[in-house]
Short mmCIF file of C-alpha atoms in Angstrom, two decimals:
data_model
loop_
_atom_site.label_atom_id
_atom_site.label_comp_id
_atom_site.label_asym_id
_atom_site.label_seq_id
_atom_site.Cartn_x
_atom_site.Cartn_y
_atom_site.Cartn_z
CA UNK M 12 -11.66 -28.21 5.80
CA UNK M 13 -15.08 -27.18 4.30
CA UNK M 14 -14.28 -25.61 0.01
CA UNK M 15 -14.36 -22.19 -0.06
CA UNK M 16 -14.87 -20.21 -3.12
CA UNK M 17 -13.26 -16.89 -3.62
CA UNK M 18 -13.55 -13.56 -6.40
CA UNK M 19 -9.78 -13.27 -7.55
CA UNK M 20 -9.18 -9.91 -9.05
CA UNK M 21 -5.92 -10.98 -10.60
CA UNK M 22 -7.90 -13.81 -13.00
CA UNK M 23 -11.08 -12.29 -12.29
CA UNK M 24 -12.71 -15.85 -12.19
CA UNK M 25 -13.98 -17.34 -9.04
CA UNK M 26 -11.78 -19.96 -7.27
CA UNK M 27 -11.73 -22.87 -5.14
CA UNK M 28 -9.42 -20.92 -1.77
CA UNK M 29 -6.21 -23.57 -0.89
CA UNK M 30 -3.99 -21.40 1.37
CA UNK M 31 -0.06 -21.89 0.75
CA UNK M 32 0.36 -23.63 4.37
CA UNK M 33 -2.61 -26.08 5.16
CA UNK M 34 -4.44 -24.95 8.27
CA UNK M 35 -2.80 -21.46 8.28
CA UNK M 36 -3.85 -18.22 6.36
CA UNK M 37 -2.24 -15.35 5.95
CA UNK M 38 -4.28 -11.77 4.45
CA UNK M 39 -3.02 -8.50 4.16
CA UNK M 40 -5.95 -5.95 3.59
CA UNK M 41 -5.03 -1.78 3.13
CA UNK M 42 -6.66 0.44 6.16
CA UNK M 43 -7.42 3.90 6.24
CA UNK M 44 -5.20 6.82 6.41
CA UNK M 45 -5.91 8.89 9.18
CA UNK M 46 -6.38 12.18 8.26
CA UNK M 47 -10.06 12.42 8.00
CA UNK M 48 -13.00 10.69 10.33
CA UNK M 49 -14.06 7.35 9.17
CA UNK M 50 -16.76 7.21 5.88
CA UNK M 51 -18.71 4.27 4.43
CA UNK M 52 -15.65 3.57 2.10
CA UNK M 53 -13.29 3.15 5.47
CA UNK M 54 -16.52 0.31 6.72
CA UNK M 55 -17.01 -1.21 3.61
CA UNK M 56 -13.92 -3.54 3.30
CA UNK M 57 -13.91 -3.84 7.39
CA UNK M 58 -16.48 -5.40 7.12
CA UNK M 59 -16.31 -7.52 4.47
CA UNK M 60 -12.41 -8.94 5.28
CA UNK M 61 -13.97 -9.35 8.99
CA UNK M 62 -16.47 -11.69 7.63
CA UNK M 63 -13.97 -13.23 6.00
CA UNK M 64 -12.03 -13.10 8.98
CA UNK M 65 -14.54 -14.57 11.24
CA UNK M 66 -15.44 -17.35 8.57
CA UNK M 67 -11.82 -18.56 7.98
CA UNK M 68 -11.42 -19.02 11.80
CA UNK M 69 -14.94 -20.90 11.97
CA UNK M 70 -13.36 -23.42 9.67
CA UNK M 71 -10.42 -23.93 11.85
CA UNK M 72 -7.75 -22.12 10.04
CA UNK M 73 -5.04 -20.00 11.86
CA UNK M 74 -5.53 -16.26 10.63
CA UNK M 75 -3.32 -13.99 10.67
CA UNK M 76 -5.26 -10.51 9.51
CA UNK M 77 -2.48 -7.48 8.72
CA UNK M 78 -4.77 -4.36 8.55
CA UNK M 79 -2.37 -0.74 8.01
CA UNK M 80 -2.96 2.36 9.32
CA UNK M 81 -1.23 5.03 6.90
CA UNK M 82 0.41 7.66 8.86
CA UNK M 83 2.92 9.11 6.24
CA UNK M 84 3.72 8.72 2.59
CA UNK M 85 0.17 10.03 1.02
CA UNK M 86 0.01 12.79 -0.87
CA UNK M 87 -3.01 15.12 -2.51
CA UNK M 88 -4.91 13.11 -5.09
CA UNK M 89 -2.78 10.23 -4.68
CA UNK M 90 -0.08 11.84 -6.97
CA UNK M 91 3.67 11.73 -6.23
CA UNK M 92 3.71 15.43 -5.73
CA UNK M 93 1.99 17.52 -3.17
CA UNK M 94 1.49 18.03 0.48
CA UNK M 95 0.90 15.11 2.47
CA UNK M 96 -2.62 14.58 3.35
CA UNK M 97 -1.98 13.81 7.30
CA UNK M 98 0.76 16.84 6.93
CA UNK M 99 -1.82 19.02 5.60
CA UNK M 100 -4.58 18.81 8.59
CA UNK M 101 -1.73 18.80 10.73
CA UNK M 102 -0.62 22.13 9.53
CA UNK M 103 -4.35 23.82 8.82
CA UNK M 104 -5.15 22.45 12.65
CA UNK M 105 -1.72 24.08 14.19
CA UNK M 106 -0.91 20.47 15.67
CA UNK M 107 1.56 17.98 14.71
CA UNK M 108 0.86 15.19 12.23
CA UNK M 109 1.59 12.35 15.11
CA UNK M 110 -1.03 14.05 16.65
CA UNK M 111 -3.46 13.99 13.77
CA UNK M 112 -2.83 10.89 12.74
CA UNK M 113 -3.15 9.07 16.69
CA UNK M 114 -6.61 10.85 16.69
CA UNK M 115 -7.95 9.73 13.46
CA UNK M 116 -6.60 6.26 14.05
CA UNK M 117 -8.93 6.03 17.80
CA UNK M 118 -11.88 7.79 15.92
CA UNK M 119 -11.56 5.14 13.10
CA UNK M 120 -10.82 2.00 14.99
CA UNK M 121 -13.80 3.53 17.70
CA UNK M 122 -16.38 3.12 14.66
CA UNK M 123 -15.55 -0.20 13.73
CA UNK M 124 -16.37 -1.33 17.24
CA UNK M 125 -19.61 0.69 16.61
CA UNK M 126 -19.81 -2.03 14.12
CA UNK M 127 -18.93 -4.67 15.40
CA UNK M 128 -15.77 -5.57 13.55
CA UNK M 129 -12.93 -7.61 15.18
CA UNK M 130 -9.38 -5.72 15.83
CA UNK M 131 -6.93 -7.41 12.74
CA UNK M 132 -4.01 -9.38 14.52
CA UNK M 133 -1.36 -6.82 13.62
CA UNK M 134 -2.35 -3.12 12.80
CA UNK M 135 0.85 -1.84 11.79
CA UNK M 136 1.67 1.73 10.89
CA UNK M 137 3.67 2.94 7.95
CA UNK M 138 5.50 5.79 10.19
CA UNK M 139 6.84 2.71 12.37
CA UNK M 140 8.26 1.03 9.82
CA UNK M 141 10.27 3.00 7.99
CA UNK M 142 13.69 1.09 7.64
CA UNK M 143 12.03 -1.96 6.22
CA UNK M 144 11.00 0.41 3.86
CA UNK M 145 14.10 1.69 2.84
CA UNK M 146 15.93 -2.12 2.96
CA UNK M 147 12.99 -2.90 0.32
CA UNK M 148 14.03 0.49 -1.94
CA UNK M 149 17.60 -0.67 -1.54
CA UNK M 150 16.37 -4.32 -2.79
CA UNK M 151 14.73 -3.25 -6.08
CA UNK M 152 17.36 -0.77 -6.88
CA UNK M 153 19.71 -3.62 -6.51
CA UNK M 154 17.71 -5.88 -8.68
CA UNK M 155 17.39 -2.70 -11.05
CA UNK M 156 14.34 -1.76 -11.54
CA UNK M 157 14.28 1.69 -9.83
CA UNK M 158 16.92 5.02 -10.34
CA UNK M 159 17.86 7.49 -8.38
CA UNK M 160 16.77 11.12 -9.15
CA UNK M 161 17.79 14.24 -7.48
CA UNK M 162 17.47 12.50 -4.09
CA UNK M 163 14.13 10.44 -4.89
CA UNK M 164 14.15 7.50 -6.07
CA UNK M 165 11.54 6.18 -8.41
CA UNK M 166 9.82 2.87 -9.61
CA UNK M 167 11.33 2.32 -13.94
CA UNK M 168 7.92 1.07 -14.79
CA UNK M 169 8.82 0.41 -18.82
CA UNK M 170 12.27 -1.42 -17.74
CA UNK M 171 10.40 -3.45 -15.06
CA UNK M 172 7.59 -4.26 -18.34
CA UNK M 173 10.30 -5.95 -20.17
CA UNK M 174 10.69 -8.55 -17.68
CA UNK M 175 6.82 -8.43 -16.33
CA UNK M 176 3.30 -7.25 -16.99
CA UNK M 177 2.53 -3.83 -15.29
CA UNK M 178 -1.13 -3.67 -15.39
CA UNK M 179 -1.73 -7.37 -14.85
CA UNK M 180 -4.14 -6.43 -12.17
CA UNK M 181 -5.91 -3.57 -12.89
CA UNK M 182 -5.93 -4.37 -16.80
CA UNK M 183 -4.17 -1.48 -17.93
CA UNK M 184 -2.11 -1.44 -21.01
CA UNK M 185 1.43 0.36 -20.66
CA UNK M 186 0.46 1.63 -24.39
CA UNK M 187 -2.70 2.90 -23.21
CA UNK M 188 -1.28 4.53 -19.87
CA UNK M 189 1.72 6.44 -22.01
CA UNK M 190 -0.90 7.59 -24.75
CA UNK M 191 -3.07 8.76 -21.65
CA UNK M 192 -0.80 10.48 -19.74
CA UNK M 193 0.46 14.06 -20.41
CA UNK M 194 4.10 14.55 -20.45
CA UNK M 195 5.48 17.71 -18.51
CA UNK M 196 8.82 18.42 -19.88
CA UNK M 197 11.63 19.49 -17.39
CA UNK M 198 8.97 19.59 -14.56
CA UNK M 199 9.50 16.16 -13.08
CA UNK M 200 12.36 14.24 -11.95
CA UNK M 201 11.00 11.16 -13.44
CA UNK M 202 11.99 9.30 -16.57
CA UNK M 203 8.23 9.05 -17.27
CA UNK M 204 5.11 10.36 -15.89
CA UNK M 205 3.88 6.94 -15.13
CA UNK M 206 7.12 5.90 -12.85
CA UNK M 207 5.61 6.05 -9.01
CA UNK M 208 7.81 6.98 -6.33
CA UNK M 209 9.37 4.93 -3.68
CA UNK M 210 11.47 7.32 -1.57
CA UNK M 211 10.64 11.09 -2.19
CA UNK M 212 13.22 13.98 -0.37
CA UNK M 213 11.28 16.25 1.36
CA UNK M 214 11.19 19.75 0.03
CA UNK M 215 12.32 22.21 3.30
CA UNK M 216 8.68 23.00 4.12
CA UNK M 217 7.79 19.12 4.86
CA UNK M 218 7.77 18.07 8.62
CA UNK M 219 7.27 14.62 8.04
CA UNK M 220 11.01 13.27 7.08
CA UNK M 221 13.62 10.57 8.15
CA UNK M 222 17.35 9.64 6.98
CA UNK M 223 17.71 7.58 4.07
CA UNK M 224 21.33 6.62 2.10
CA UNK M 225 19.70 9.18 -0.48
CA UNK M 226 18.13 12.43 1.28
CA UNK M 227 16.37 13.62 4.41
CA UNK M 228 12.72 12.33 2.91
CA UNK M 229 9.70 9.58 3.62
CA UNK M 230 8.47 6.80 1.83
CA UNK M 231 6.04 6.79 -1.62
CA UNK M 232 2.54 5.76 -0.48
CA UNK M 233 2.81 2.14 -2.04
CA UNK M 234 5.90 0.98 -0.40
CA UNK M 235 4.61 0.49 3.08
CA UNK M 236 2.39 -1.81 2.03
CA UNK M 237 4.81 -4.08 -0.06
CA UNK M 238 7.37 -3.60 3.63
CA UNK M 239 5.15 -4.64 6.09
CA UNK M 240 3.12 -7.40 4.20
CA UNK M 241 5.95 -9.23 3.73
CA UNK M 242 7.53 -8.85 7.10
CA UNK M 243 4.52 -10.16 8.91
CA UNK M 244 3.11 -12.84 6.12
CA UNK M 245 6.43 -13.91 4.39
CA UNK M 246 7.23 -13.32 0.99
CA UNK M 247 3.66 -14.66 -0.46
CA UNK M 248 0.70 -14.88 1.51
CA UNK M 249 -2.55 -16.02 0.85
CA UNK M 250 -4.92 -12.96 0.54
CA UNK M 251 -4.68 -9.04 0.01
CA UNK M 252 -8.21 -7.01 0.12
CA UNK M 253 -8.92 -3.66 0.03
CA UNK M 254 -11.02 -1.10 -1.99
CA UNK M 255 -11.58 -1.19 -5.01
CA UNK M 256 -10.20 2.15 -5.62
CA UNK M 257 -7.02 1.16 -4.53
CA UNK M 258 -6.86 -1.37 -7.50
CA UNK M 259 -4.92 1.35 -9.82
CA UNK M 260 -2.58 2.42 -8.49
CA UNK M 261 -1.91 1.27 -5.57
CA UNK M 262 -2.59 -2.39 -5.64
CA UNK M 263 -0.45 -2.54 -9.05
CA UNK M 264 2.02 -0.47 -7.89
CA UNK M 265 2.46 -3.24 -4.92
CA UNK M 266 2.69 -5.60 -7.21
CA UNK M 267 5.03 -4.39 -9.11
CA UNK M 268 7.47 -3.31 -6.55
CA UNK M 269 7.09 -6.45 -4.65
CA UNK M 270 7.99 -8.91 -7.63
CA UNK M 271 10.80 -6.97 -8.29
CA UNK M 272 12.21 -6.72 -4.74
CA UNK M 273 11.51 -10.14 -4.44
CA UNK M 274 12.25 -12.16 -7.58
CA UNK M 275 8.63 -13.79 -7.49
CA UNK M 276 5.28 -13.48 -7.63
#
């Protein structure tokens, strides 16, 4: 196989690309959530991890390219409190979110033919895979690195720290993300303001919810990602692309919940 040279975020160094399983390669890249039509931010990594895609495959390599579609899980500015964004458009439009959602997902995946980008092999959505969600909550709960609040159960960021390095990827400093964030006394459920959620009960007015062992609720944002990564590329895979906005916190956050579910890197 012809070297190829990659940009790793994690060392942020270049480096020579040797996938885990010779002549196979597995890459996990975060897709759009459909609440919205498609923008120059949705093209911009399509493009680039179809390149990528295409190139890979030149060489001979077996690809297989897991691109989401987020139907569920996330909230106004990305927080772990508000209205769901899909939930929202649903509600100002008088339809229901599946609705929403299945329209954004054809007007997205209709401009990426426009530009000429391959379909992914899998395009799995987050509202379809909502027990391998919970059986990964259930996994870092076990391991201990997540509590149970008032039906939701969130990420212990600072307990996790002890064992591993939040911030590895983005470059954040615990320190510096306690001194920066504000503390709202008796207005959260959380230990700490920086603790993300992983399961989150749904307050009576939200019409996206399933069953869980701890309340009528749907998934944090990150979760899905960490849940269906690993059941269609294994436990470590070669690649995961994306924005770069998702870097903090949603990349990190994936990290973090997936070495802890897992036991490894």
């Amino acid at each position: 196989m012809e070297t190829i040279v990659l940009y790793n975020t994690l060392t942020r160094r270049k480096e020579t690309f040797e996938p885990l399983n010779p002549e196979y390669v597995g890459m996990y890249v975060c897709g759009p959530t459909v609440y919205g039509d498609p923008h120059l931010g949705h093209a911009r990594p399509a493009v680039t991890f179809d390149l990528l895609f295409r190139y890979l495959q030149s060489l001979g390599y077996k690809v297989r390219y897991v691109r989401n579609i987020t139907d569920v899980g996330h909230l106004e500015q990305d927080a772990d409190d508000g209205e769901d964004k899909i939930a929202k458009k649903a509600r100002l439009e008088q339809l229901e979110p599946m609705e929403i959602a299945h329209y954004y997902t054809e007007r997205y995946r209709d401009a990426m033919r426009e530009l000429g980008v391959k379909s992914p092999s899998i395009e799995p959505h987050a509202s379809g895979h909502i027990i391998e969600q919970i059986e990964m909550v259930k996994r870092i709960l076990d391991a201990g690195y997540a509590y149970e609040s008032n039906g939701s159960i969130y990420f212990d960021v600072e307990k996790y720290n002890k064992d591993y390095h939040y911030g590895r990827l983005s470059g954040r400093n615990l320190d510096d993300i306690v001194t920066n964030t504000r503390e709202l006394d008796g207005q959260s459920d959380k230990h700490h303001s920086f603790d993300f959620a992983l399961w989150k009960k749904a307050s009576p007015e939200h019409i996206m919810r399933w069953p869980s062992p701890w309340s009528d609720g749907f998934p944090g944002w990150h979760m899905e990602c960490s849940a269906m990564s690993t059941k269609y590329l294994g436990e470590q895979f070669d690649i995961h692309g994306g924005g770069m906005d998702l870097m903090f916190p949603h990349h990190e956050c994936e990290i973090a919940q997936s070495t802890a579910a897992l036991g490894k890197d």
